[in-house]
Structures are given as C-alpha cells and as structure tokens.
Coordinates of C-alpha atoms in Angstrom, one line a residue:
M612 CA 116.1 56.8 -41.3
P613 CA 113.2 59.4 -41.5
L614 CA 111.9 60.6 -38.2
S615 CA 108.4 59.5 -38.8
R616 CA 109.7 55.9 -39.4
I617 CA 111.7 55.9 -36.1
V618 CA 108.6 57.1 -34.0
T619 CA 106.5 54.4 -35.6
L620 CA 109.0 51.8 -34.9
I621 CA 109.4 52.8 -31.2
V622 CA 105.6 53.1 -30.5
G623 CA 105.1 49.6 -32.3
L624 CA 107.8 47.9 -30.2
I625 CA 106.2 49.5 -26.9
V626 CA 102.8 48.1 -27.8
I627 CA 104.3 44.7 -28.6
L628 CA 106.3 44.6 -25.4
G629 CA 103.1 45.6 -23.5
L630 CA 101.2 42.9 -25.1
A631 CA 104.1 40.5 -24.5
L632 CA 104.2 41.3 -20.7
W633 CA 100.6 40.7 -20.5
L634 CA 100.8 37.5 -22.3
I635 CA 103.8 36.4 -20.2
D636 CA 101.8 36.9 -17.0
S637 CA 98.9 35.1 -18.3
L638 CA 100.8 32.2 -19.6
S639 CA 103.1 32.0 -16.5
R640 CA 99.9 31.4 -14.5
L641 CA 99.0 28.8 -16.9
Y642 CA 102.4 27.3 -16.5
W643 CA 102.1 26.7 -12.9
Q644 CA 98.8 25.3 -13.3
L645 CA 100.5 22.8 -15.6
S646 CA 103.4 22.2 -13.4
Y647 CA 102.4 18.7 -12.9
S648 CA 103.5 18.1 -16.4
P649 CA 107.0 19.6 -16.9
L650 CA 106.8 18.6 -20.7
L651 CA 103.7 20.6 -21.4
G652 CA 105.1 23.5 -19.5
N653 CA 108.1 23.7 -21.6
L654 CA 106.2 23.5 -24.8
L655 CA 104.0 26.4 -23.7
L656 CA 107.3 28.5 -22.8
L657 CA 108.7 27.5 -26.2
L658 CA 105.6 28.6 -27.9
L659 CA 105.6 31.9 -26.1
V660 CA 109.1 32.8 -27.1
V661 CA 108.5 31.9 -30.7
L662 CA 105.2 33.9 -30.9
I663 CA 106.8 37.0 -29.4
G664 CA 109.9 36.8 -31.7
G665 CA 107.6 36.5 -34.7
L666 CA 105.6 39.5 -33.8
V667 CA 108.6 41.6 -33.5
A668 CA 110.2 40.1 -36.8
A669 CA 107.0 40.8 -38.6
F670 CA 106.7 44.4 -37.3
V671 CA 110.2 45.3 -38.1
Y672 CA 110.0 43.7 -41.6
Y673 CA 106.9 45.7 -42.3
V674 CA 108.4 49.0 -41.1
M675 CA 112.0 48.7 -42.5
V676 CA 111.4 46.5 -45.7
L677 CA 107.9 47.0 -47.0
Q678 CA 107.8 50.8 -46.5
A679 CA 111.4 51.3 -48.0
G680 CA 110.2 49.3 -51.1
E681 CA 107.1 51.5 -51.5
Q682 CA 109.2 54.6 -51.1
R683 CA 111.7 53.2 -53.8
S684 CA 108.8 52.5 -56.1
R685 CA 107.5 56.0 -55.6
R686 CA 110.8 57.4 -56.3
R687 CA 111.2 55.3 -59.4
R688 CA 107.9 56.4 -60.7
Q689 CA 108.8 60.0 -60.1
V690 CA 112.3 60.3 -61.5
T691 CA 112.1 57.6 -64.5
P692 CA 112.0 59.8 -67.6
A693 CA 109.4 59.3 -70.3
Q694 CA 110.8 56.9 -72.8
I695 CA 110.2 57.1 -76.6
P696 CA 108.8 53.7 -77.9
A697 CA 111.8 51.5 -78.3
A698 CA 110.9 50.3 -81.9
K699 CA 110.5 53.9 -83.4
S700 CA 113.5 55.1 -81.4
D701 CA 115.6 52.4 -82.8
A702 CA 114.3 53.1 -86.3
A703 CA 115.2 56.8 -85.9
S704 CA 118.7 55.9 -84.8
S705 CA 119.2 53.3 -87.5
T706 CA 118.0 56.0 -90.0
L707 CA 120.3 58.6 -88.7
Q708 CA 123.3 56.3 -88.9
A709 CA 122.4 55.5 -92.6
V710 CA 122.1 59.2 -93.3
R711 CA 125.5 59.8 -92.0
Q712 CA 126.9 57.2 -94.3
Q713 CA 125.1 58.7 -97.3
V714 CA 126.3 62.3 -96.3
A715 CA 129.9 61.2 -96.3
Q716 CA 129.5 60.5 -99.9
I717 CA 128.6 64.2 -100.7
Q718 CA 131.5 66.1 -102.1
D719 CA 130.3 69.6 -101.3
E720 CA 131.7 70.4 -97.9
V721 CA 129.3 73.3 -97.1
T722 CA 126.3 70.9 -97.9
R723 CA 128.0 67.9 -96.1
Q724 CA 128.4 69.8 -92.9
A725 CA 125.0 71.3 -92.9
L726 CA 123.4 67.8 -93.3
L727 CA 125.8 66.4 -90.5
S728 CA 124.7 69.4 -88.2
K729 CA 121.0 68.6 -89.0
S730 CA 121.5 64.9 -88.0
R731 CA 123.1 65.9 -84.7
E732 CA 120.2 68.2 -84.1
I733 CA 117.6 65.5 -84.6
E734 CA 119.7 63.1 -82.3
A735 CA 119.8 65.7 -79.6
N736 CA 116.1 66.1 -79.9
L737 CA 115.7 62.2 -79.6
A738 CA 117.7 62.2 -76.4
R739 CA 115.9 65.2 -74.9
G740 CA 112.5 64.1 -75.9
E741 CA 110.9 67.6 -75.6
I742 CA 107.4 68.1 -77.3
Q743 CA 107.6 70.8 -80.1
V744 CA 104.2 72.6 -80.5
V745 CA 104.4 75.0 -83.5
V746 CA 101.8 77.7 -84.0
F747 CA 101.1 78.4 -87.6
G748 CA 98.9 80.4 -89.8
T749 CA 98.5 83.9 -91.6
G750 CA 100.2 87.0 -90.0
S751 CA 96.8 88.5 -88.9
A752 CA 95.1 85.2 -87.5
G753 CA 96.3 86.0 -84.0
K754 CA 99.1 83.5 -83.5
T755 CA 101.1 85.5 -81.1
S756 CA 98.0 86.5 -79.1
L757 CA 97.2 82.7 -78.8
V758 CA 100.9 82.1 -77.5
N759 CA 100.5 84.9 -75.0
A760 CA 97.1 83.4 -73.8
I761 CA 98.7 79.9 -73.5
M762 CA 101.7 81.2 -71.5
G763 CA 99.4 83.4 -69.4
R764 CA 101.9 86.5 -69.8
M765 CA 103.0 88.8 -72.8
V766 CA 105.7 87.1 -74.7
G767 CA 105.6 88.9 -77.7
K768 CA 104.2 92.0 -79.6
V769 CA 100.6 91.9 -80.5
D770 CA 99.4 94.0 -83.2
A771 CA 97.0 94.1 -86.2
P772 CA 99.4 94.5 -89.1
M773 CA 100.9 91.4 -90.8
G774 CA 104.6 90.6 -90.2
T775 CA 104.7 91.1 -86.5
T776 CA 106.7 88.0 -85.7
Q777 CA 110.0 88.3 -87.8
V778 CA 111.5 84.9 -86.7
G779 CA 110.5 81.8 -84.9
E780 CA 110.2 82.5 -81.2
T781 CA 110.1 79.6 -78.7
Y782 CA 108.8 79.5 -75.2
C783 CA 108.9 76.7 -72.6
L784 CA 105.6 75.4 -70.9
R785 CA 105.0 72.7 -68.4
L786 CA 101.6 70.8 -68.4
K787 CA 100.4 69.1 -65.3
G788 CA 100.4 65.3 -65.6
L789 CA 103.0 65.5 -68.4
E790 CA 106.8 64.9 -67.7
R791 CA 108.0 66.2 -70.9
K792 CA 108.7 69.9 -71.5
I793 CA 106.5 71.5 -74.0
L794 CA 108.2 74.0 -76.3
I795 CA 105.8 76.4 -78.0
T796 CA 107.0 78.1 -81.2
D797 CA 105.3 81.2 -82.7
T798 CA 106.2 81.4 -86.4
P799 CA 106.2 84.3 -88.9
G800 CA 102.8 84.6 -90.9
I801 CA 102.3 82.8 -94.3
L802 CA 101.0 84.7 -97.3
E803 CA 102.7 88.0 -96.7
A804 CA 103.7 90.1 -99.6
G805 CA 107.3 91.0 -100.9
V806 CA 110.6 89.1 -100.8
A807 CA 110.9 89.4 -96.9
G808 CA 107.4 88.0 -96.7
T809 CA 108.2 85.0 -98.8
E810 CA 111.4 84.3 -96.9
R811 CA 109.4 84.3 -93.5
E812 CA 106.9 82.1 -94.9
Q813 CA 109.7 79.6 -95.9
L814 CA 111.0 79.7 -92.3
A815 CA 107.5 79.2 -90.9
R816 CA 106.9 76.1 -93.2
A817 CA 110.4 74.8 -92.1
L818 CA 109.3 75.2 -88.4
A819 CA 105.9 73.5 -89.1
T820 CA 107.5 70.3 -90.7
E821 CA 109.5 70.0 -87.5
A822 CA 106.5 70.2 -85.1
D823 CA 105.2 67.3 -83.0
L824 CA 101.8 69.0 -82.7
L825 CA 100.8 71.9 -85.1
L826 CA 98.2 74.6 -84.1
F827 CA 97.0 76.0 -87.3
V828 CA 95.4 79.4 -86.6
V829 CA 92.7 80.9 -88.7
D830 CA 90.2 83.7 -88.1
N831 CA 87.4 82.8 -90.5
D832 CA 86.6 80.1 -92.9
L833 CA 89.6 78.5 -94.7
R834 CA 91.0 80.1 -98.0
R835 CA 92.5 77.9 -100.6
S836 CA 95.9 79.5 -99.8
E837 CA 95.5 78.3 -96.3
Y838 CA 93.8 74.9 -97.0
E839 CA 96.7 73.7 -99.2
P840 CA 99.6 74.1 -96.7
L841 CA 97.4 72.7 -94.0
K842 CA 96.5 69.8 -95.9
G843 CA 100.2 69.3 -97.1
L844 CA 101.4 69.2 -93.6
A845 CA 98.7 66.7 -92.6
E846 CA 99.9 64.5 -95.4
I847 CA 103.5 64.3 -94.2
G848 CA 102.2 63.2 -90.8
K849 CA 101.7 66.3 -88.9
R850 CA 99.3 66.0 -86.1
S851 CA 97.3 69.2 -86.3
L852 CA 94.7 71.2 -84.5
L853 CA 92.7 73.7 -86.5
V854 CA 92.0 76.7 -84.2
L855 CA 89.3 79.3 -84.9
N856 CA 90.5 82.5 -83.3
K857 CA 88.7 85.9 -82.8
T858 CA 85.3 84.2 -82.0
D859 CA 84.5 87.3 -79.9
L860 CA 83.8 89.0 -83.2
Y861 CA 81.0 86.7 -84.2
T862 CA 77.5 85.8 -82.8
D863 CA 77.2 82.3 -81.5
T864 CA 75.2 81.4 -84.7
D865 CA 77.7 82.6 -87.0
K866 CA 80.7 80.9 -84.8
E867 CA 78.9 77.5 -85.1
A868 CA 78.3 78.1 -88.8
I869 CA 82.2 78.8 -89.5
L870 CA 83.1 75.8 -87.3
A871 CA 80.9 73.4 -89.3
R872 CA 82.4 74.6 -92.6
L873 CA 85.9 74.2 -91.2
R874 CA 85.1 70.5 -90.0
Q875 CA 83.7 69.9 -93.4
R876 CA 86.5 71.2 -95.4
V877 CA 89.2 69.2 -93.3
R878 CA 87.2 66.0 -93.1
G879 CA 89.5 63.2 -93.8
F880 CA 92.7 64.6 -92.5
I881 CA 91.7 66.5 -89.2
A882 CA 89.1 64.9 -86.7
T883 CA 86.0 66.9 -85.8
N884 CA 87.1 67.3 -82.2
D885 CA 90.4 68.8 -83.3
V886 CA 88.7 71.8 -84.7
V887 CA 88.3 74.2 -81.7
A888 CA 87.1 77.9 -81.3
I889 CA 88.8 80.4 -79.1
A890 CA 89.2 83.9 -78.3
A891 CA 92.8 84.6 -77.6
N892 CA 92.6 88.4 -77.2
P893 CA 89.1 89.5 -77.0
Q894 CA 88.3 93.2 -77.9
S895 CA 87.9 95.4 -75.1
A896 CA 84.4 96.9 -74.2
Q897 CA 83.2 100.2 -72.7
I898 CA 80.8 99.7 -69.8
E899 CA 78.1 102.1 -68.6
T900 CA 80.5 103.6 -66.0
G901 CA 82.8 104.7 -68.8
E902 CA 85.5 102.4 -67.9
T903 CA 87.0 99.9 -70.4
F904 CA 86.5 96.3 -69.6
Q905 CA 89.0 93.8 -71.0
P906 CA 87.6 90.1 -71.1
E907 CA 89.8 87.3 -70.4
P908 CA 91.1 85.1 -73.1
D909 CA 88.9 82.1 -73.9
I910 CA 91.1 79.3 -74.6
V911 CA 90.1 76.6 -72.4
P912 CA 88.7 74.6 -75.3
L913 CA 92.1 74.5 -76.8
L914 CA 94.1 73.8 -73.6
R915 CA 91.8 70.9 -72.8
R916 CA 92.3 69.4 -76.2
M917 CA 96.0 70.0 -76.3
A918 CA 96.3 68.3 -72.7
A919 CA 94.2 65.4 -74.0
I920 CA 96.3 64.8 -76.9
L921 CA 99.6 65.2 -75.3
R922 CA 98.8 63.1 -72.4
A923 CA 97.4 60.2 -74.5
E924 CA 99.8 60.6 -77.7
G925 CA 102.7 62.6 -76.6
E926 CA 105.3 59.8 -76.6
D927 CA 104.2 58.6 -80.0
L928 CA 104.0 62.1 -81.3
V929 CA 107.7 62.7 -80.3
A930 CA 108.8 59.3 -81.7
D931 CA 106.8 59.7 -85.0
N932 CA 108.2 63.2 -85.6
I933 CA 111.9 62.2 -84.9
L934 CA 111.4 59.2 -87.2
L935 CA 109.8 61.4 -90.0
Q936 CA 112.6 64.0 -89.6
S937 CA 115.1 61.3 -89.8
L938 CA 113.4 59.9 -93.1
R939 CA 113.1 63.4 -94.6
L940 CA 116.8 64.1 -93.9
G941 CA 117.9 60.8 -95.5
E942 CA 115.7 61.6 -98.6
E943 CA 117.4 64.9 -98.8
A944 CA 120.7 63.4 -98.7
R945 CA 119.7 60.7 -101.3
K946 CA 118.5 63.5 -103.6
L947 CA 121.8 65.4 -103.2
I948 CA 123.8 62.2 -103.8
D949 CA 121.5 61.3 -106.8
A950 CA 122.2 65.0 -108.3
Q951 CA 125.8 64.6 -107.7
R952 CA 126.1 61.2 -109.5
R953 CA 124.0 62.6 -112.5
R954 CA 126.4 65.5 -112.7
Q955 CA 129.3 63.0 -112.9
A956 CA 127.6 60.5 -115.2
D957 CA 126.6 63.3 -117.7
K958 CA 130.3 64.2 -117.9
I959 CA 131.0 60.7 -118.9
V960 CA 128.4 60.7 -121.5
D961 CA 129.4 64.1 -123.0
R962 CA 133.0 62.8 -123.3
F963 CA 132.1 59.4 -124.7
Q964 CA 129.7 60.8 -127.3
W965 CA 132.3 62.9 -128.9
I966 CA 134.9 60.0 -128.7
G967 CA 132.4 57.9 -130.6
A968 CA 131.8 60.7 -133.1
G969 CA 135.6 60.8 -133.8
V970 CA 135.7 57.0 -134.3
V971 CA 133.0 57.0 -136.9
S972 CA 134.4 60.2 -138.6
V973 CA 137.8 58.6 -138.9
T974 CA 136.4 55.3 -140.2
P975 CA 133.1 56.3 -142.0
L976 CA 130.6 53.4 -142.7
P977 CA 128.0 53.2 -145.4
V978 CA 125.3 53.2 -142.8
V979 CA 125.2 54.9 -139.4
D980 CA 125.1 52.1 -136.8
L981 CA 125.6 52.4 -133.1
L982 CA 127.1 48.7 -133.2
A983 CA 130.2 50.2 -134.7
T984 CA 130.9 52.1 -131.5
A985 CA 130.1 49.2 -129.3
A986 CA 133.5 49.1 -127.8
V987 CA 133.3 52.8 -126.9
N988 CA 129.7 52.6 -125.5
A989 CA 130.9 49.4 -123.4
Q990 CA 133.6 51.4 -121.7
M991 CA 131.0 54.3 -121.3
V992 CA 128.6 51.8 -119.4
V993 CA 131.5 50.4 -117.1
E994 CA 132.3 54.1 -116.1
I995 CA 128.7 55.1 -115.4
G996 CA 128.2 51.9 -113.5
K997 CA 131.2 52.7 -111.3
I998 CA 129.6 56.3 -110.5
Y999 CA 126.6 54.4 -109.1
G1000 CA 128.7 51.7 -107.0
C1001 CA 128.2 49.0 -109.7
E1002 CA 131.4 47.3 -110.7
L1003 CA 131.0 45.9 -114.4
N1004 CA 133.8 44.1 -116.5
M1005 CA 134.1 45.0 -120.1
E1006 CA 132.4 41.9 -121.2
R1007 CA 129.2 42.8 -119.2
G1008 CA 129.5 46.4 -120.4
R1009 CA 129.6 45.1 -124.0
E1010 CA 126.4 43.0 -123.7
L1011 CA 124.5 45.8 -122.1
A1012 CA 125.8 48.2 -125.0
L1013 CA 124.9 45.8 -127.7
S1014 CA 121.4 45.1 -126.1
L1015 CA 120.6 48.8 -125.9
A1016 CA 122.0 49.5 -129.5
K1017 CA 119.8 46.8 -130.9
T1018 CA 116.7 48.4 -129.2
I1019 CA 117.7 51.8 -130.4
A1020 CA 117.9 50.4 -134.0
S1021 CA 114.5 48.5 -133.7
L1022 CA 112.6 51.6 -132.5
G1023 CA 113.8 53.6 -135.9
I1024 CA 115.7 56.1 -133.7
V1025 CA 118.7 55.9 -135.9
K1026 CA 116.7 56.8 -139.0
G1027 CA 114.9 59.6 -136.9
A1028 CA 118.1 60.9 -135.6
I1029 CA 119.7 61.0 -139.1
Q1030 CA 116.9 63.2 -140.4
L1031 CA 116.7 65.4 -137.4
L1032 CA 120.3 66.2 -137.5
S1033 CA 120.7 66.4 -141.2
T1034 CA 118.1 69.1 -141.2
A1035 CA 119.7 71.0 -138.5
L1036 CA 123.3 70.7 -139.9
Q1037 CA 122.0 72.0 -143.4
L1038 CA 120.8 75.1 -141.8
N1039 CA 124.2 75.6 -140.0
V1040 CA 127.0 74.0 -142.3
A1041 CA 127.9 74.2 -145.9
T1042 CA 126.3 71.4 -147.9
F1043 CA 129.5 69.9 -149.1
V1044 CA 130.4 69.2 -145.5
V1045 CA 127.0 67.8 -144.2
G1046 CA 127.5 64.4 -146.0
R1047 CA 130.8 63.8 -144.4
A1048 CA 129.9 65.1 -141.0
I1049 CA 126.3 63.5 -140.6
Q1050 CA 127.7 60.1 -139.5
G1051 CA 130.0 61.3 -136.8
V1052 CA 127.3 63.8 -135.5
T1053 CA 124.6 61.1 -135.5
A1054 CA 126.9 58.6 -133.7
A1055 CA 127.6 61.2 -131.0
Y1056 CA 123.7 61.8 -130.6
L1057 CA 123.1 58.0 -130.4
T1058 CA 125.7 57.5 -127.9
R1059 CA 124.1 60.2 -125.8
I1060 CA 120.8 58.5 -126.0
A1061 CA 122.4 55.3 -124.8
G1062 CA 124.3 57.0 -122.0
K1063 CA 121.3 58.9 -120.6
S1064 CA 119.3 55.6 -120.8
F1065 CA 122.0 53.8 -118.8
I1066 CA 122.0 56.7 -116.2
E1067 CA 118.3 55.8 -115.5
Y1068 CA 119.0 52.1 -115.5
F1069 CA 121.8 52.6 -112.8
R1070 CA 119.8 55.3 -110.8
H1071 CA 117.1 52.7 -110.3
D1072 CA 119.4 50.0 -109.0
Q1073 CA 120.0 48.4 -112.7
D1074 CA 116.2 48.1 -113.1
W1075 CA 114.6 49.4 -116.4
G1076 CA 111.2 49.8 -114.8
D1077 CA 107.8 48.3 -115.7
G1078 CA 108.1 49.6 -119.4
G1079 CA 111.6 47.9 -119.8
M1080 CA 114.4 49.2 -121.9
T1081 CA 112.2 50.3 -124.7
E1082 CA 110.3 52.9 -122.7
V1083 CA 113.5 54.4 -121.2
V1084 CA 115.2 54.7 -124.7
Q1085 CA 111.9 56.3 -126.4
R1086 CA 111.6 58.6 -123.3
Q1087 CA 115.3 59.9 -123.7
F1088 CA 114.9 60.2 -127.4
Q1089 CA 111.9 62.5 -126.9
I1090 CA 113.7 64.7 -124.1
N1091 CA 116.9 64.9 -126.4
R1092 CA 115.0 66.0 -129.7
R1093 CA 113.7 69.3 -128.3
D1094 CA 114.5 72.2 -130.5
E1095 CA 116.6 74.1 -127.7
F1096 CA 118.6 70.9 -127.0
I1097 CA 119.3 70.2 -130.8
K1098 CA 120.4 73.9 -131.4
A1099 CA 123.0 73.6 -128.7
F1100 CA 124.0 70.1 -129.6
V1101 CA 124.5 71.2 -133.3
Q1102 CA 126.7 74.0 -132.1
Q1103 CA 128.9 71.6 -130.1
A1104 CA 129.0 69.2 -133.0
I1105 CA 130.2 71.9 -135.4
A1106 CA 133.0 72.8 -133.1
K1107 CA 134.0 69.2 -132.3
V1108 CA 133.3 67.2 -135.4
V1109 CA 132.3 69.5 -138.4
K1110 CA 135.1 72.1 -138.0
P1111 CA 137.9 69.3 -137.6
L1112 CA 136.5 67.6 -140.8
T1113 CA 136.7 70.9 -142.6
E1114 CA 140.2 71.7 -141.6
K1115 CA 141.2 68.1 -142.5
A1116 CA 139.6 68.5 -146.0
E1117 CA 141.4 71.8 -146.5
V1118 CA 144.7 70.3 -145.8
I1119 CA 144.0 67.4 -148.1
E1120 CA 143.0 69.7 -150.9
E1121 CA 146.1 71.9 -150.3
A1122 CA 148.2 68.8 -150.6
D1123 CA 146.6 67.7 -153.8
S1124 CA 147.0 71.1 -155.1
S1125 CA 150.7 71.1 -154.4
R1126 CA 151.2 67.6 -156.0
E1127 CA 149.5 68.9 -159.3
L1128 CA 151.8 72.0 -159.8
P1129 CA 154.8 71.4 -162.2

C-alpha cells in the first residue's frame, strides 16, 4: 500500500476516534439523564455504536476501495494501447487470409514467397499500429531539410544537388498526446535523370503508396510532372499534405500568391487547410557586425496541422492504409494468377487449334464449318474451364462450343477468315497446295477465335459481359486478324498443316507413279 494512503488512513481514524470520544461523552451524559427509562438509554447506546461503525466503514471504503478503483482506471487509460477500429481490422485480416489462399495457387516459387513475405509485413504493421509518415517530392524541394527540422536534429545530408537521399530512410518520432509511434520516412527524389534516378523514383513511389500520411513537398507552384503523381496518390486513398517549402526565398506577397495557386490546383482532392507553407532550412544572412545569422526553421504550421490530423484521424488512417495495402496485395495476386491461367489456357488453345486443323485436313468438307470440329472444341472448352476452376462435363462443353460456332457463322467470320488466310497462304505456298490446305488452316484459325473467346468467358466468371457473346467474338476476331499475328500464324500453319499435306501428296504421287510403270 502506498505511504500516502497509509498516512491518510491513520489521520482519518484519529479524527474519527476523537469525534467518537466527544460524541460518547456527550451521549453518556444524555444517557444518565435518561436513566429513568432503561429502554431509551439502550436504544441511544445502540445508535451510538452503529453510527461510529458506519463512519469507520465509510472512511475505510473510501480510502481502500474508491481510490484503488480510480488508480486502476488511470492505469488502464495509460497502458491500454490504441486499437485499430474493429471493422476495418477484421476486414484487413480477412483480406490477408484470402490473399494467402490466392498466393498458394501461384506456381512461381519466387513470386509466391515474395507475396507471402509482403502479407506477413502488412500483418505485422497491423499488430504494431505505427503511423507511417512519408516525405515525398522532387530531389531539390528540401525533403531532407524538412525531416531534419521535424526531428530537431541533423538526420541526413542536406545539399542542393538532386539525388541526395539514395534510399528511403526512416526515423522515429513521438508526438505529445498520441500513443502511437510516428515513423517518418525520407524518400529519394522523383523526376531525377538517368537509370539510377528512375529506379530511385520507383522506390519513392512504392514507399509513398504505403504511407498513412503523405507530406508532398514543393518549392514553388506545381508542375505537371508533380501534379500527376500527387493526384494519383490521392486517388488511391493517400491522406496528403501539400507543403510549400523555402518560403524564406519569397516575399510575403509572392508566398501568398503561390499558396493560392497551389490550393486552386489541388482543389477537389486536398483541402485548403492541408496546403501549408514552411521554411525548413532558411538561408543564412550576414548582419552588420559581419557575423552570420542562421534563422531557425519555420515549420510550426506543418507541425500543428500534422498533430491535428494524427490526433483526430490517426486510428482511421492506420486502419484505412492497412486495409488498402491488403486490397492492393490481393489485386496483385489476382493479376498474377490471371496471367498464369491465361498462359495455361493459351497452351490449350494452341494445342486444340492444330488438332482441329488435322481433323478437317484428314476429312475435308465441301464448306469450312466450325460445327465439324464441335467434338474437338467441346473438349477444349472443358479443359479451359478446368484451368479456371469450373468443372464442365462434355455435354455442357458441346453446348457451349455449338453455341459459339453458330455465333461465328452468323457474324460472317468464317467467310472473312477464308479470304484472309487464302490471301496470306497464296503469298507463301504453291498454288496447287492452297486449295487443299485452306480448310485445315481456317479450322485452326476459327478454333483459335473460339478458344480465346472462351478464355474471356471464364476469366469473367462465366459471363459474356454487357455485349454478350457476339461482342467478345468480334473483339477476338479483330485482335487475331492483325498483320503481325497473321504472318506468324501462317508460318506455323505451313509447318503444321501445309508441309504434312505436301509430303502426303508427294508420297501418293510416288505410289501412283510406281503403279503406272510396266
């Protein structure tokens, strides 16, 4: 028990006992005066005992219980860590769990491990709950000077040339009234020349996208090359302050004019009071005595605005950023899985288009018709569906293949394909072979159109989209009729269809010639 509480208890008890003795003396006299009535005297004595006991109990309760409760409440307020809003925290955790399930499907080991590492890093940030403040801007805007001024000490090299900060450097800051730690990261400058400058800018942008609060530093009016990344970061949900630095170089009139232009340019995605003016590293001046005078940094407007934002919005900023990073990681994983599935599906299409060509070449038909290769295309649909986690039976695959074949025929794509490929083949193959090869090559081409269309269908969860099957098929036909693709496709067709047909024709001719000899 604390000494102060013991002293209070002893003093209180002495006072109560003193009052009790006085009260007992007074009541004893009254008791003797009431001695003619023993009942009243006994009641008075009982009342005295109850009163004294009640006073002692009340005092002990106050000292031992109420004060202890107050101290527990104070300790609870002091040690209870700030909690990220539960709904957003749960959403971020659920998203990370879903991301891990997606990542497990990625076949490339390096990519898979990189994404898992990123998800663990986001989860650690969720647990720590630190506020990430990132200083972003061109190399000459004075970002490092600003960090130095905020920290109150030199934490990095300050110089005029661009490219001073090579990598993202992070420093820890405590703000009175805010329980979370604040991590301030100084990033490399953007818009630097050369390959190294481009690489540093990519690092700076990556750090900026992970910020809870972004300090975008400029030293004059916004250029387009600065405006676009600032707006882009705001559009993905980055809470941003636009900081006009080096105001010591301007007159008050010029400073206010620049601030007005800045606020006008960012209206709609940065609030007016989130555009602040500072002088992080004012230029020194020589006074009359010949001594050099170095003014103190003027960053109070920025510190006040930062403090107001972090105290009022700090919890939501952390939660929103964690959720945003989780969603971005999920989107990255989804794109990687989609690219992986497309590569696998393209291999299936490539295989089946030449199978279809072989079927038609062996059993040539009077008219090229995709219905002739319906069985081949049905199997192709089933295998593509399996890549996208959709298990189809052959009957359903045949229905989809026939439906798409009818759409291709109704759009006149069969005729267009024959004309397109006939022209291309005539430029590359002897005329007598073209007639025999055209059906097989066209069948391969139409199977490709069908396969690519089905990839889009399964990519969008078995949905043809607003334009329906017709729009998807037309788009794939336009993509696959481009000159560069047709040239490559015809070269493949020559190797896989025309050359075997030519060799077969030569064998037949040799056999016929041998039979004609006496």
